[in-house]
C-alpha angles and dihedrals in degrees: 000000000000121000118256106240104161142022095259091054090049092052091047091051092049091049090050092049091050089062093055121100117274115265148080095308092059091045092051091051090052089054090051091050091053090056089049091049092053089056091058092065091219112131094208090052090057091045092052092045091051090049090050091049092049091050096051091046090052092053097050142061089269097071091138090072095065097080094073098055090042093052089051092049092049091050091050089051093051091048101041115005089169089072089069119083121212094270095050091045089055092044092051092056092041095058092055083086093053091050094049091050090044091054091055089053092056113071093195091068108088119241089233089060091051092050090048090050091050089055091048090051091051092049095049093045090052092050090049091050097247127148118257091236095103091044093053090047090054091047090052090054091053094048094046091049095055093041098249095146097175093053091042092054091049092049091046091054092047091048092056093043096053120090119262111242138159091291095056117103115256116277092257095053093044092051090050092054093045093048091047090058092049091051091046089056092050096258099127098160091052090048093052092048089054091048095046097094090051094046089049093050098249091124123030140158139166092293102027138119081017097082096035091054089053096044092049095058102086095037090053092051092046089054092049093246091136100157090055091047091053091049092049091052094050093044097039101045089053089058098047098037095091099031110099094195095060101076091131093055090044088055090054089059092049089050091050090054092049092051098046104050093263097119093141090055089051090054090051090054092051090050091054094059111038092157091064089073092064111018104118103181091104111031095186095060088045088054089052092048097047090047093059091042087058090047092052094045092049088051091053092046089051089055090057094260100112091125095051116120111247137179113266144144112332121258102058145027120267136204120207091251093050094046091048091058093044095048092046091051093048093047095049092046091053091045090051090054091053092046092049089053093045099041092230138090094229100109093049092047090051093048092049091049091051093049090049096053116130125219113281096205130014093235134351109191111223102188093238119101108275118139114197109247109256116233117235115275112281118237116263107297126238127226116278096223116073133177128233092281092054093255124130110279100226098184090052091048092050092048092051093047091051092047092053095045095044089055095038091239121169116264094031090127090051090049091054089048090054090050091049091052091051090047095059108129092008122119109238133183117252094256094059092046090047093055092046092052091044094055094042087055090050089054091052096053113192090005091059100076094105093049091052088057090050090049090050091054091050092048089052090048088051091054099254107119093167093058089045089057090046091053091050089048089053088051090052090053093054087052087058090049088053090055103264095113097152092048090049092050091051092048096048094048092067092044090050092053091047096050094048090052091046092048091049088054092049088246093131141015137258093257094058093043092049090050092058093043090050092049088053091049091049092051094048091047088052089053090050089058091052093046096044111177095026103122094194094056090045092051091049091052092048091050090051092052093047088052088061089055093045090052100044113018111108093012101075097103109170093333107120092192092058091046088053090054091057093048093047092048091054090051092047090055086055090052091052092046088055091052088052091053094248094131100166091050089047091053092050092050094047088052090049092049093048091049090050091054091050092048089052090056092252103111095154089066089056093063097081093052095043088053090051090046089053090053092050094046090050090051089050091050095246100136094170092058090042091056093044093051093048092050090048091051092053092046095047095044091058115158090339093068109104121232099255093051092045090051093050094048094048091047093051092045090050091054092049095046091045089050091061090050105261100127093166097060091036089058090052091055093045089051091052090047091053091048095050093043088056090048089051092053091248098115095128095049119025091014092057090052091050093049091048090053092044091053091051093050092048089050090053088057092052092247091140101166094047091046092049093051092050095045091049088053091051098048100073090058098043115094137163094243096056105025104019126251089264090069091049092050093046092051093049089046094051091045090052089052091051094048090048091054089048091054093248092130100161091052090045090054091051092053093047093048091049090052092046091052090058094042093051089076094055119105091233110060104192094099090047090054094046093049093048089051092049090048088055090054092051094045090050092050089048089058094249097129099167093049090046091052091053091050092049091047090052090049091047093054090050093047089051092050091048092049091239101146095177091057092046093050093049092049090052092050092047091052090050092056091047097052090047087072090068117091093244098026101112097092093049091045090050090051093051092049090048090052089051089053091051092050090051093050093047092050091046093051093046095051111118097218143009095262094056091039097059098069090056091048089054090047089052091053092051091047093053089047092052090044089057092045091049092052092048093051092047090069112100132194097252094052117113113263091241092052091050091048091051090051091050091049091051091047091049091055090055097047091046088052088049090054091050092049093049091047089059088062094059125211093344089074098035097122092045091050095049090047089056091046091055092047088053090048092054091050091048089052090053088050091054096251099127095161092057091046092050091050091054093049091050091048090055092051090048091051090060098045109131094019114134110221099174088122108226133153120339092347096071094105092047092047091050091052091051092048092049094050093047091049092051092049093048092048091051090050092051093050092050098044096042100047118096120258 
């Protein structure tokens, strides 16, 4: 670190330190710079160093340190005000506000001292001629803090009534404070209206919209504006994450997670900032933080997770229950210190109320990975129905289980399980035991074959041979599911023959017979899948399915089970048609089967076939039918649709809706897909896909910060093995675009380079070239000129190999602008621009026809125009007049050539031509050729005669361009005609 030997070096060092991240390292450097300033023996140097120190303390966790440098500054002002220049005089009065707020944050400073300080601030502002607006704002803060509502309301009114002057906080900060008070008083809608200009970006500053985004979270949720709350969390947390001084806003985000079913996300936030548990430089923000820690830990304990390990203060491990007690104790102890200082109970009451808040919504999906912590397994449940003595009512349980199974209702298997549990130790007749065994076997799937045999024996014992055959047929089907298709087919054939004979002899009913016939059809269809392409097997399966329809169709009556057989048979015919390659027929049959399930009052059974129909329709290119089927599947699945299926359907629907251009609805479906994938335990697979899609849809809406947060959450789970390297590259690419829009150019470059490194191994190199080019842009904007030049050179080589002349030319121009930044870069920049001109001309001359030639002509015009602009900007003040004149002459030749090239393209390049004409006019004016410059300005105005620039409808952009060119030409004319000869 170089020694500070003069005032300029000190100022440069302070400016550099101001750009460093908030924290102790920056504060320490400010202290070193103050010592260096004192050695210079320049009063203003010490004043500026004290001001710098005060500023970095204020924006850190060591706010309590700022009182010492401020006291010294104030003493210096009182002793020798003439040592302060205008800027430092303004700064001294400005930081009165910081100090008054800082005193409130420190419970060891007596309230009387704060009130005295408030009076001193008022006196000094009055002497300096400032409005009382800032004073009344500070008074409002004092009154609100101690809980004096009447005084706070009076001060609030006076604050708003006073004139805004140079001492008033910026608009963004003022609106935050005003909205905070409205929310504090329970006026959420009024608060959000005040915050609206900040949330929309109309007013910003170094710490806004950071705090407004945080403060708005709970009011938005209370008002039911959940989409806005989610957006504010994703945008706002990204802003405060790296800012050490914003512990209070950080706490608001933790609280939001605790109140919206995002407890796991809240734990992640705590883990990111371990120092927040112990930093004591600003007790009030620590009180806020510990209060919401207690809130979150109580929430986890209430979910049965009190023994879960959680992040907490360093030095030991914490459970949620332990940390809840610790955080509550710390928060209440801090609150008591404030209340003792203030002489009220307001701070403690407020802290207790915050810690006692209840969730506002059960779950608000955020799009980022955050699986809700699962409570420990509950002990074995007891039956819901009980008799008068509080014992399980077995007859009622059996009746309910039969009702559900007879009508194919969801949870029938669970109802039979509850009945079986209640029946332990109870003597039952064979029929009851048969049905219990049957449904237990259904729940076990392929492992239930043995139980189906037991159920069959019990049905036979109960005198129902048809149901015994049906149970054995179900057992045969689960053998097929387990892989023994041939064995299952052999077994079901005998059962089929038996049931038909029994049915013909009136020994069983239609329902039992249909069950066996359907099991046979299912097994044969399964065999058709395994023997794909075997027409004989396919025909046998189709005949078996049609036999189900021949047996049941038209004879279902009120029997839901029989209606379900008809619907399933229609869908199975669709399945077989698909195996035969008859995709349109398959789609029609799936639609017919799904409709039949819905008509039978069994919509949840339609979901599988609507999903298959959607897949077929998508394959056939029928996006309208694809979308309809997916929507129907989601609607018909309702609450019965399990999380994995719900996630898949939402993800597919999002892709379809996004494909027709509706990024807003597509994002909603991707968000739902991410949520349900997390709930299904598929965060790293399906969830990563959903987040990737969600990030892309948010990006398409220009919601850069939200998209970046979601894409960053997706990246750790995306990998080439599971998702393909294309998905990884696309995510990095999108993330780079977001970061670039957010001004995070170095980070954007890293993402783009990482994506380019993967794409460089692909056979097709266009993406590699594009990403290298984009990385060059980001590196250049980050001030890394040498790295940017290498990236552009890499892109240029790729563009040349690909035969993409436009890309090559633009990379050459970009490199020219980069090297111009170097002290001796003009010659190299000139060479690169000249090479770009040659490439344009070569491509133009090699074009086979006029249509393909014109884009290269336009590129040539733009290159000459940029060449002229580059030469003009290369002139510096200390150049010799003759050297500057030569540069301007050379630049003029290029912009004149640009105008000529654009003129050859006719009206399509009118705005480009007139832009070049005006650039030439400005250069001619600099070269003392006013007549030529005037002629060019008048030519531009003449070119736009008769153009309507009212700006309506689709012509707004065109009208704006016309207005802009006319305004430039008129301004140039005024400058030339008004200047003295």
